[in-house]
mmCIF file with all atom_site columns, C-alpha atoms in Angstrom:
data_model
loop_
_atom_site.group_PDB
_atom_site.id
_atom_site.type_symbol
_atom_site.label_atom_id
_atom_site.label_alt_id
_atom_site.label_comp_id
_atom_site.label_asym_id
_atom_site.label_entity_id
_atom_site.label_seq_id
_atom_site.pdbx_PDB_ins_code
_atom_site.Cartn_x
_atom_site.Cartn_y
_atom_site.Cartn_z
_atom_site.occupancy
_atom_site.B_iso_or_equiv
_atom_site.pdbx_formal_charge
_atom_site.auth_seq_id
_atom_site.auth_comp_id
_atom_site.auth_asym_id
_atom_site.auth_atom_id
_atom_site.pdbx_PDB_model_num
ATOM 1   C CA . MET A 1 1   ? -8.155  17.369  1.898   1.00 54.00 ? 1   MET A CA 1
ATOM 2   C CA . THR A 1 2   ? -11.321 16.110  3.542   1.00 75.00 ? 2   THR A CA 1
ATOM 3   C CA . GLN A 1 3   ? -11.057 12.411  2.829   1.00 88.00 ? 3   GLN A CA 1
ATOM 4   C CA . PRO A 1 4   ? -8.014  10.162  2.848   1.00 94.00 ? 4   PRO A CA 1
ATOM 5   C CA . ILE A 1 5   ? -6.235  8.992   -0.269  1.00 96.00 ? 5   ILE A CA 1
ATOM 6   C CA . PHE A 1 6   ? -5.324  5.318   0.070   1.00 97.00 ? 6   PHE A CA 1
ATOM 7   C CA . LEU A 1 7   ? -2.390  4.073   -2.008  1.00 97.00 ? 7   LEU A CA 1
ATOM 8   C CA . ILE A 1 8   ? -2.623  0.343   -2.673  1.00 97.00 ? 8   ILE A CA 1
ATOM 9   C CA . GLY A 1 9   ? -0.487  -2.091  -4.638  1.00 95.00 ? 9   GLY A CA 1
ATOM 10  C CA . PRO A 1 10  ? 2.143   -4.785  -4.246  1.00 93.00 ? 10  PRO A CA 1
ATOM 11  C CA . ARG A 1 11  ? 5.515   -4.439  -2.558  1.00 88.00 ? 11  ARG A CA 1
ATOM 12  C CA . GLY A 1 12  ? 7.841   -2.360  -4.704  1.00 88.00 ? 12  GLY A CA 1
ATOM 13  C CA . CYS A 1 13  ? 5.153   -0.320  -6.482  1.00 93.00 ? 13  CYS A CA 1
ATOM 14  C CA . GLY A 1 14  ? 6.218   2.870   -4.689  1.00 92.00 ? 14  GLY A CA 1
ATOM 15  C CA . LYS A 1 15  ? 3.401   3.476   -2.210  1.00 94.00 ? 15  LYS A CA 1
ATOM 16  C CA . THR A 1 16  ? 5.672   5.031   0.422   1.00 93.00 ? 16  THR A CA 1
ATOM 17  C CA . THR A 1 17  ? 7.861   6.985   -2.019  1.00 93.00 ? 17  THR A CA 1
ATOM 18  C CA . VAL A 1 18  ? 4.871   8.328   -3.967  1.00 96.00 ? 18  VAL A CA 1
ATOM 19  C CA . GLY A 1 19  ? 2.850   8.889   -0.800  1.00 96.00 ? 19  GLY A CA 1
ATOM 20  C CA . LEU A 1 20  ? 5.558   10.984  0.848   1.00 95.00 ? 20  LEU A CA 1
ATOM 21  C CA . GLU A 1 21  ? 5.954   13.156  -2.252  1.00 95.00 ? 21  GLU A CA 1
ATOM 22  C CA . LEU A 1 22  ? 2.187   13.504  -2.770  1.00 95.00 ? 22  LEU A CA 1
ATOM 23  C CA . ALA A 1 23  ? 1.752   14.521  0.882   1.00 94.00 ? 23  ALA A CA 1
ATOM 24  C CA . ARG A 1 24  ? 4.582   17.057  0.612   1.00 93.00 ? 24  ARG A CA 1
ATOM 25  C CA . LEU A 1 25  ? 3.163   18.521  -2.575  1.00 91.00 ? 25  LEU A CA 1
ATOM 26  C CA . CYS A 1 26  ? -0.379  18.733  -1.204  1.00 89.00 ? 26  CYS A CA 1
ATOM 27  C CA . GLN A 1 27  ? 0.756   19.820  2.270   1.00 90.00 ? 27  GLN A CA 1
ATOM 28  C CA . SER A 1 28  ? -1.025  16.843  3.778   1.00 92.00 ? 28  SER A CA 1
ATOM 29  C CA . ASP A 1 29  ? -0.213  14.292  6.461   1.00 94.00 ? 29  ASP A CA 1
ATOM 30  C CA . PHE A 1 30  ? 1.310   10.976  5.408   1.00 96.00 ? 30  PHE A CA 1
ATOM 31  C CA . VAL A 1 31  ? 0.971   7.615   7.120   1.00 96.00 ? 31  VAL A CA 1
ATOM 32  C CA . ASP A 1 32  ? 2.398   4.260   6.096   1.00 95.00 ? 32  ASP A CA 1
ATOM 33  C CA . THR A 1 33  ? 0.172   1.591   7.689   1.00 95.00 ? 33  THR A CA 1
ATOM 34  C CA . ASP A 1 34  ? 3.021   -0.932  7.972   1.00 92.00 ? 34  ASP A CA 1
ATOM 35  C CA . HIS A 1 35  ? 5.258   1.569   9.763   1.00 93.00 ? 35  HIS A CA 1
ATOM 36  C CA . TRP A 1 36  ? 2.398   2.745   11.997  1.00 95.00 ? 36  TRP A CA 1
ATOM 37  C CA . LEU A 1 37  ? 1.508   -0.829  12.940  1.00 95.00 ? 37  LEU A CA 1
ATOM 38  C CA . GLN A 1 38  ? 5.122   -1.767  13.705  1.00 94.00 ? 38  GLN A CA 1
ATOM 39  C CA . THR A 1 39  ? 5.659   1.377   15.792  1.00 95.00 ? 39  THR A CA 1
ATOM 40  C CA . HIS A 1 40  ? 2.502   0.805   17.828  1.00 95.00 ? 40  HIS A CA 1
ATOM 41  C CA . ALA A 1 41  ? 3.128   -2.942  18.207  1.00 94.00 ? 41  ALA A CA 1
ATOM 42  C CA . GLY A 1 42  ? 6.798   -2.478  19.093  1.00 95.00 ? 42  GLY A CA 1
ATOM 43  C CA . GLN A 1 43  ? 7.562   -5.375  16.755  1.00 93.00 ? 43  GLN A CA 1
ATOM 44  C CA . SER A 1 44  ? 8.351   -5.901  13.096  1.00 90.00 ? 44  SER A CA 1
ATOM 45  C CA . ILE A 1 45  ? 5.738   -7.446  10.836  1.00 89.00 ? 45  ILE A CA 1
ATOM 46  C CA . ALA A 1 46  ? 7.934   -10.534 10.551  1.00 86.00 ? 46  ALA A CA 1
ATOM 47  C CA . GLU A 1 47  ? 7.986   -10.855 14.361  1.00 91.00 ? 47  GLU A CA 1
ATOM 48  C CA . ILE A 1 48  ? 4.209   -10.435 14.623  1.00 92.00 ? 48  ILE A CA 1
ATOM 49  C CA . VAL A 1 49  ? 3.607   -13.064 11.936  1.00 90.00 ? 49  VAL A CA 1
ATOM 50  C CA . GLU A 1 50  ? 6.142   -15.450 13.490  1.00 90.00 ? 50  GLU A CA 1
ATOM 51  C CA . GLN A 1 51  ? 4.678   -15.124 16.999  1.00 94.00 ? 51  GLN A CA 1
ATOM 52  C CA . GLU A 1 52  ? 0.971   -14.686 16.260  1.00 94.00 ? 52  GLU A CA 1
ATOM 53  C CA . GLY A 1 53  ? 0.403   -15.894 12.692  1.00 91.00 ? 53  GLY A CA 1
ATOM 54  C CA . TRP A 1 54  ? -0.920  -14.210 9.575   1.00 91.00 ? 54  TRP A CA 1
ATOM 55  C CA . GLU A 1 55  ? -4.532  -14.092 10.809  1.00 92.00 ? 55  GLU A CA 1
ATOM 56  C CA . SER A 1 56  ? -3.561  -12.023 13.848  1.00 94.00 ? 56  SER A CA 1
ATOM 57  C CA . PHE A 1 57  ? -1.389  -9.748  11.711  1.00 94.00 ? 57  PHE A CA 1
ATOM 58  C CA . ARG A 1 58  ? -4.269  -9.193  9.249   1.00 94.00 ? 58  ARG A CA 1
ATOM 59  C CA . ALA A 1 59  ? -6.579  -8.285  12.167  1.00 96.00 ? 59  ALA A CA 1
ATOM 60  C CA . ARG A 1 60  ? -3.998  -5.767  13.408  1.00 96.00 ? 60  ARG A CA 1
ATOM 61  C CA . GLU A 1 61  ? -3.699  -4.435  9.862   1.00 95.00 ? 61  GLU A CA 1
ATOM 62  C CA . THR A 1 62  ? -7.462  -3.778  9.713   1.00 97.00 ? 62  THR A CA 1
ATOM 63  C CA . ALA A 1 63  ? -7.412  -2.026  13.107  1.00 96.00 ? 63  ALA A CA 1
ATOM 64  C CA . THR A 1 64  ? -4.502  0.102   11.876  1.00 96.00 ? 64  THR A CA 1
ATOM 65  C CA . LEU A 1 65  ? -6.399  1.023   8.700   1.00 97.00 ? 65  LEU A CA 1
ATOM 66  C CA . GLU A 1 66  ? -9.395  2.164   10.735  1.00 96.00 ? 66  GLU A CA 1
ATOM 67  C CA . ALA A 1 67  ? -7.191  4.148   13.134  1.00 95.00 ? 67  ALA A CA 1
ATOM 68  C CA . VAL A 1 68  ? -5.183  6.023   10.503  1.00 95.00 ? 68  VAL A CA 1
ATOM 69  C CA . ALA A 1 69  ? -8.149  6.734   8.212   1.00 94.00 ? 69  ALA A CA 1
ATOM 70  C CA . ALA A 1 70  ? -9.663  8.981   10.880  1.00 89.00 ? 70  ALA A CA 1
ATOM 71  C CA . GLY A 1 71  ? -6.772  11.410  10.414  1.00 83.00 ? 71  GLY A CA 1
ATOM 72  C CA . ALA A 1 72  ? -7.278  11.707  6.632   1.00 75.00 ? 72  ALA A CA 1
ATOM 73  C CA . GLY A 1 73  ? -4.269  12.616  4.467   1.00 93.00 ? 73  GLY A CA 1
ATOM 74  C CA . ILE A 1 74  ? -2.239  10.265  2.290   1.00 96.00 ? 74  ILE A CA 1
ATOM 75  C CA . ILE A 1 75  ? -2.134  6.641   3.442   1.00 97.00 ? 75  ILE A CA 1
ATOM 76  C CA . ALA A 1 76  ? 0.257   4.040   2.035   1.00 96.00 ? 76  ALA A CA 1
ATOM 77  C CA . THR A 1 77  ? -1.127  0.582   2.806   1.00 96.00 ? 77  THR A CA 1
ATOM 78  C CA . GLY A 1 78  ? 0.467   -2.821  3.140   1.00 92.00 ? 78  GLY A CA 1
ATOM 79  C CA . GLY A 1 79  ? 0.389   -4.880  -0.043  1.00 91.00 ? 79  GLY A CA 1
ATOM 80  C CA . GLY A 1 80  ? -2.004  -7.468  1.383   1.00 92.00 ? 80  GLY A CA 1
ATOM 81  C CA . ILE A 1 81  ? -4.508  -5.071  2.913   1.00 96.00 ? 81  ILE A CA 1
ATOM 82  C CA . ILE A 1 82  ? -6.865  -5.758  -0.003  1.00 96.00 ? 82  ILE A CA 1
ATOM 83  C CA . LEU A 1 83  ? -7.136  -9.463  0.887   1.00 95.00 ? 83  LEU A CA 1
ATOM 84  C CA . SER A 1 84  ? -9.931  -8.483  3.284   1.00 95.00 ? 84  SER A CA 1
ATOM 85  C CA . ALA A 1 85  ? -13.256 -7.641  1.634   1.00 96.00 ? 85  ALA A CA 1
ATOM 86  C CA . TYR A 1 86  ? -13.961 -5.413  4.641   1.00 97.00 ? 86  TYR A CA 1
ATOM 87  C CA . ASN A 1 87  ? -10.754 -3.413  4.040   1.00 97.00 ? 87  ASN A CA 1
ATOM 88  C CA . ARG A 1 88  ? -11.519 -2.989  0.322   1.00 97.00 ? 88  ARG A CA 1
ATOM 89  C CA . GLN A 1 89  ? -15.024 -1.693  1.079   1.00 97.00 ? 89  GLN A CA 1
ATOM 90  C CA . PHE A 1 90  ? -13.827 0.465   3.985   1.00 97.00 ? 90  PHE A CA 1
ATOM 91  C CA . MET A 1 91  ? -11.239 2.249   1.828   1.00 97.00 ? 91  MET A CA 1
ATOM 92  C CA . ARG A 1 92  ? -13.674 2.773   -1.072  1.00 96.00 ? 92  ARG A CA 1
ATOM 93  C CA . GLU A 1 93  ? -16.302 4.241   1.254   1.00 95.00 ? 93  GLU A CA 1
ATOM 94  C CA . LYS A 1 94  ? -13.995 6.370   3.408   1.00 95.00 ? 94  LYS A CA 1
ATOM 95  C CA . GLY A 1 95  ? -11.697 7.848   0.781   1.00 95.00 ? 95  GLY A CA 1
ATOM 96  C CA . ILE A 1 96  ? -10.176 7.684   -2.670  1.00 95.00 ? 96  ILE A CA 1
ATOM 97  C CA . VAL A 1 97  ? -8.271  4.522   -3.542  1.00 96.00 ? 97  VAL A CA 1
ATOM 98  C CA . ILE A 1 98  ? -5.347  4.653   -5.985  1.00 97.00 ? 98  ILE A CA 1
ATOM 99  C CA . TYR A 1 99  ? -3.852  1.389   -7.290  1.00 97.00 ? 99  TYR A CA 1
ATOM 100 C CA . LEU A 1 100 ? -0.176  1.914   -8.107  1.00 97.00 ? 100 LEU A CA 1
ATOM 101 C CA . CYS A 1 101 ? 0.103   -0.683  -10.834 1.00 96.00 ? 101 CYS A CA 1
ATOM 102 C CA . ALA A 1 102 ? 3.483   -1.886  -12.140 1.00 94.00 ? 102 ALA A CA 1
ATOM 103 C CA . PRO A 1 103 ? 4.583   -4.968  -14.094 1.00 92.00 ? 103 PRO A CA 1
ATOM 104 C CA . VAL A 1 104 ? 6.416   -7.820  -12.362 1.00 90.00 ? 104 VAL A CA 1
ATOM 105 C CA . PRO A 1 105 ? 9.897   -7.010  -13.803 1.00 89.00 ? 105 PRO A CA 1
ATOM 106 C CA . VAL A 1 106 ? 9.699   -3.430  -12.447 1.00 91.00 ? 106 VAL A CA 1
ATOM 107 C CA . LEU A 1 107 ? 8.582   -4.643  -9.009  1.00 89.00 ? 107 LEU A CA 1
ATOM 108 C CA . VAL A 1 108 ? 11.339  -7.272  -8.865  1.00 86.00 ? 108 VAL A CA 1
ATOM 109 C CA . GLU A 1 109 ? 14.006  -4.752  -9.924  1.00 87.00 ? 109 GLU A CA 1
ATOM 110 C CA . ARG A 1 110 ? 12.918  -2.328  -7.199  1.00 84.00 ? 110 ARG A CA 1
ATOM 111 C CA . LEU A 1 111 ? 12.731  -4.993  -4.496  1.00 82.00 ? 111 LEU A CA 1
ATOM 112 C CA . GLU A 1 112 ? 16.175  -6.308  -5.411  1.00 79.00 ? 112 GLU A CA 1
ATOM 113 C CA . ALA A 1 113 ? 17.590  -2.757  -5.447  1.00 79.00 ? 113 ALA A CA 1
ATOM 114 C CA . SER A 1 114 ? 16.417  -1.993  -1.911  1.00 72.00 ? 114 SER A CA 1
ATOM 115 C CA . PRO A 1 115 ? 15.346  -5.086  -0.006  1.00 62.00 ? 115 PRO A CA 1
ATOM 116 C CA . GLU A 1 116 ? 13.631  -4.457  3.308   1.00 60.00 ? 116 GLU A CA 1
ATOM 117 C CA . GLU A 1 117 ? 14.835  -7.552  5.109   1.00 45.00 ? 117 GLU A CA 1
ATOM 118 C CA . GLY A 1 118 ? 12.768  -8.419  8.119   1.00 41.00 ? 118 GLY A CA 1
ATOM 119 C CA . GLN A 1 119 ? 9.958   -6.019  7.395   1.00 48.00 ? 119 GLN A CA 1
ATOM 120 C CA . ARG A 1 120 ? 7.805   -8.523  5.562   1.00 51.00 ? 120 ARG A CA 1
ATOM 121 C CA . PRO A 1 121 ? 8.279   -12.266 5.646   1.00 53.00 ? 121 PRO A CA 1
ATOM 122 C CA . THR A 1 122 ? 8.187   -14.104 2.342   1.00 58.00 ? 122 THR A CA 1
ATOM 123 C CA . LEU A 1 123 ? 4.647   -15.024 1.379   1.00 59.00 ? 123 LEU A CA 1
ATOM 124 C CA . THR A 1 124 ? 5.479   -18.070 -0.707  1.00 61.00 ? 124 THR A CA 1
ATOM 125 C CA . GLY A 1 125 ? 9.062   -19.057 0.119   1.00 68.00 ? 125 GLY A CA 1
ATOM 126 C CA . LYS A 1 126 ? 9.869   -18.782 -3.605  1.00 73.00 ? 126 LYS A CA 1
ATOM 127 C CA . PRO A 1 127 ? 12.603  -16.664 -5.238  1.00 76.00 ? 127 PRO A CA 1
ATOM 128 C CA . ILE A 1 128 ? 11.602  -12.984 -5.434  1.00 79.00 ? 128 ILE A CA 1
ATOM 129 C CA . SER A 1 129 ? 10.612  -12.966 -9.124  1.00 82.00 ? 129 SER A CA 1
ATOM 130 C CA . GLU A 1 130 ? 8.393   -16.030 -8.714  1.00 85.00 ? 130 GLU A CA 1
ATOM 131 C CA . GLU A 1 131 ? 6.862   -14.676 -5.514  1.00 84.00 ? 131 GLU A CA 1
ATOM 132 C CA . VAL A 1 132 ? 6.078   -11.266 -7.011  1.00 86.00 ? 132 VAL A CA 1
ATOM 133 C CA . SER A 1 133 ? 4.540   -12.908 -10.068 1.00 88.00 ? 133 SER A CA 1
ATOM 134 C CA . ALA A 1 134 ? 2.422   -15.308 -7.979  1.00 88.00 ? 134 ALA A CA 1
ATOM 135 C CA . VAL A 1 135 ? 1.289   -12.649 -5.507  1.00 87.00 ? 135 VAL A CA 1
ATOM 136 C CA . LEU A 1 136 ? 0.396   -10.154 -8.241  1.00 90.00 ? 136 LEU A CA 1
ATOM 137 C CA . ALA A 1 137 ? -1.537  -12.818 -10.154 1.00 91.00 ? 137 ALA A CA 1
ATOM 138 C CA . GLU A 1 138 ? -3.519  -13.521 -6.980  1.00 92.00 ? 138 GLU A CA 1
ATOM 139 C CA . ARG A 1 139 ? -4.102  -9.890  -5.982  1.00 94.00 ? 139 ARG A CA 1
ATOM 140 C CA . ASP A 1 140 ? -4.341  -7.771  -9.152  1.00 95.00 ? 140 ASP A CA 1
ATOM 141 C CA . ALA A 1 141 ? -8.124  -8.235  -9.456  1.00 95.00 ? 141 ALA A CA 1
ATOM 142 C CA . LEU A 1 142 ? -8.559  -7.295  -5.780  1.00 96.00 ? 142 LEU A CA 1
ATOM 143 C CA . TYR A 1 143 ? -6.463  -4.145  -6.207  1.00 96.00 ? 143 TYR A CA 1
ATOM 144 C CA . ARG A 1 144 ? -8.579  -3.214  -9.222  1.00 96.00 ? 144 ARG A CA 1
ATOM 145 C CA . GLU A 1 145 ? -11.825 -3.940  -7.361  1.00 95.00 ? 145 GLU A CA 1
ATOM 146 C CA . ALA A 1 146 ? -10.798 -1.659  -4.502  1.00 96.00 ? 146 ALA A CA 1
ATOM 147 C CA . ALA A 1 147 ? -9.431  1.172   -6.660  1.00 96.00 ? 147 ALA A CA 1
ATOM 148 C CA . HIS A 1 148 ? -11.183 4.289   -7.832  1.00 94.00 ? 148 HIS A CA 1
ATOM 149 C CA . HIS A 1 149 ? -8.158  5.019   -10.056 1.00 95.00 ? 149 HIS A CA 1
ATOM 150 C CA . VAL A 1 150 ? -5.362  2.866   -11.502 1.00 95.00 ? 150 VAL A CA 1
ATOM 151 C CA . VAL A 1 151 ? -2.064  4.700   -12.049 1.00 96.00 ? 151 VAL A CA 1
ATOM 152 C CA . ASP A 1 152 ? 1.005   3.434   -13.919 1.00 95.00 ? 152 ASP A CA 1
ATOM 153 C CA . ALA A 1 153 ? 3.600   3.119   -11.161 1.00 95.00 ? 153 ALA A CA 1
ATOM 154 C CA . SER A 1 154 ? 6.401   2.019   -13.481 1.00 94.00 ? 154 SER A CA 1
ATOM 155 C CA . LEU A 1 155 ? 7.054   5.693   -14.241 1.00 94.00 ? 155 LEU A CA 1
ATOM 156 C CA . PRO A 1 156 ? 9.436   7.820   -12.145 1.00 93.00 ? 156 PRO A CA 1
ATOM 157 C CA . PRO A 1 157 ? 7.864   8.775   -8.766  1.00 93.00 ? 157 PRO A CA 1
ATOM 158 C CA . ALA A 1 158 ? 7.495   12.469  -9.659  1.00 94.00 ? 158 ALA A CA 1
ATOM 159 C CA . LYS A 1 159 ? 5.514   11.543  -12.791 1.00 95.00 ? 159 LYS A CA 1
ATOM 160 C CA . VAL A 1 160 ? 3.336   9.102   -10.814 1.00 96.00 ? 160 VAL A CA 1
ATOM 161 C CA . VAL A 1 161 ? 2.569   11.856  -8.301  1.00 95.00 ? 161 VAL A CA 1
ATOM 162 C CA . GLN A 1 162 ? 1.752   14.292  -11.103 1.00 94.00 ? 162 GLN A CA 1
ATOM 163 C CA . ASN A 1 163 ? -0.577  11.735  -12.696 1.00 94.00 ? 163 ASN A CA 1
ATOM 164 C CA . ILE A 1 164 ? -2.394  11.278  -9.370  1.00 94.00 ? 164 ILE A CA 1
ATOM 165 C CA . VAL A 1 165 ? -2.729  15.048  -8.872  1.00 92.00 ? 165 VAL A CA 1
ATOM 166 C CA . THR A 1 166 ? -4.116  15.361  -12.406 1.00 91.00 ? 166 THR A CA 1
ATOM 167 C CA . ALA A 1 167 ? -6.475  12.371  -12.093 1.00 88.00 ? 167 ALA A CA 1
ATOM 168 C CA . LEU A 1 168 ? -7.904  13.644  -8.824  1.00 87.00 ? 168 LEU A CA 1
ATOM 169 C CA . HIS A 1 169 ? -7.928  17.323  -9.793  1.00 82.00 ? 169 HIS A CA 1
ATOM 170 C CA . LEU A 1 170 ? -6.095  18.067  -6.557  1.00 71.00 ? 170 LEU A CA 1
ATOM 171 C CA . ALA A 1 171 ? -5.185  21.647  -5.805  1.00 62.00 ? 171 ALA A CA 1
ATOM 172 C CA . CYS A 1 172 ? -1.590  21.115  -4.701  1.00 68.00 ? 172 CYS A CA 1
ATOM 173 C CA . ALA A 1 173 ? 1.368   23.437  -4.762  1.00 53.00 ? 173 ALA A CA 1
ATOM 174 C CA . SER A 1 174 ? 3.942   22.547  -7.388  1.00 50.00 ? 174 SER A CA 1
#
């Protein structure tokens, strides 16, 4: 794989799960930008936001995106990475962008099934279903603007991966 594949979408859409499986199948490297950033910062995202604010976190997120893109492979991004016009353009120019799109009820069900407390602070302070709905309403157009392909992420992860492989005509082992 010569250029990175960026997986974008809201929390709960399966970027990490799908990314890990896609990387395994295609024998490619996998990076989760949130995990990479937290490892290199030695702090959780919640701690960074609490101590430095969202603007500083977003700047770190952009630097992380640039750093990991150089290594190509499969890259799962943070849900808000598309808020920056620079990030949207960078991903479109440097690789292939896949929007893992799922309806609010699916996202809420997944987030409630495996909450990642402390990884990401609440964006709105609202209950999870209201927050997911509000955030998706705000970001869906940005995800679509950034994406080369939109994939239905409400399907089981193996089917999502297969749909990505098919859409991109990737030569992966099965």
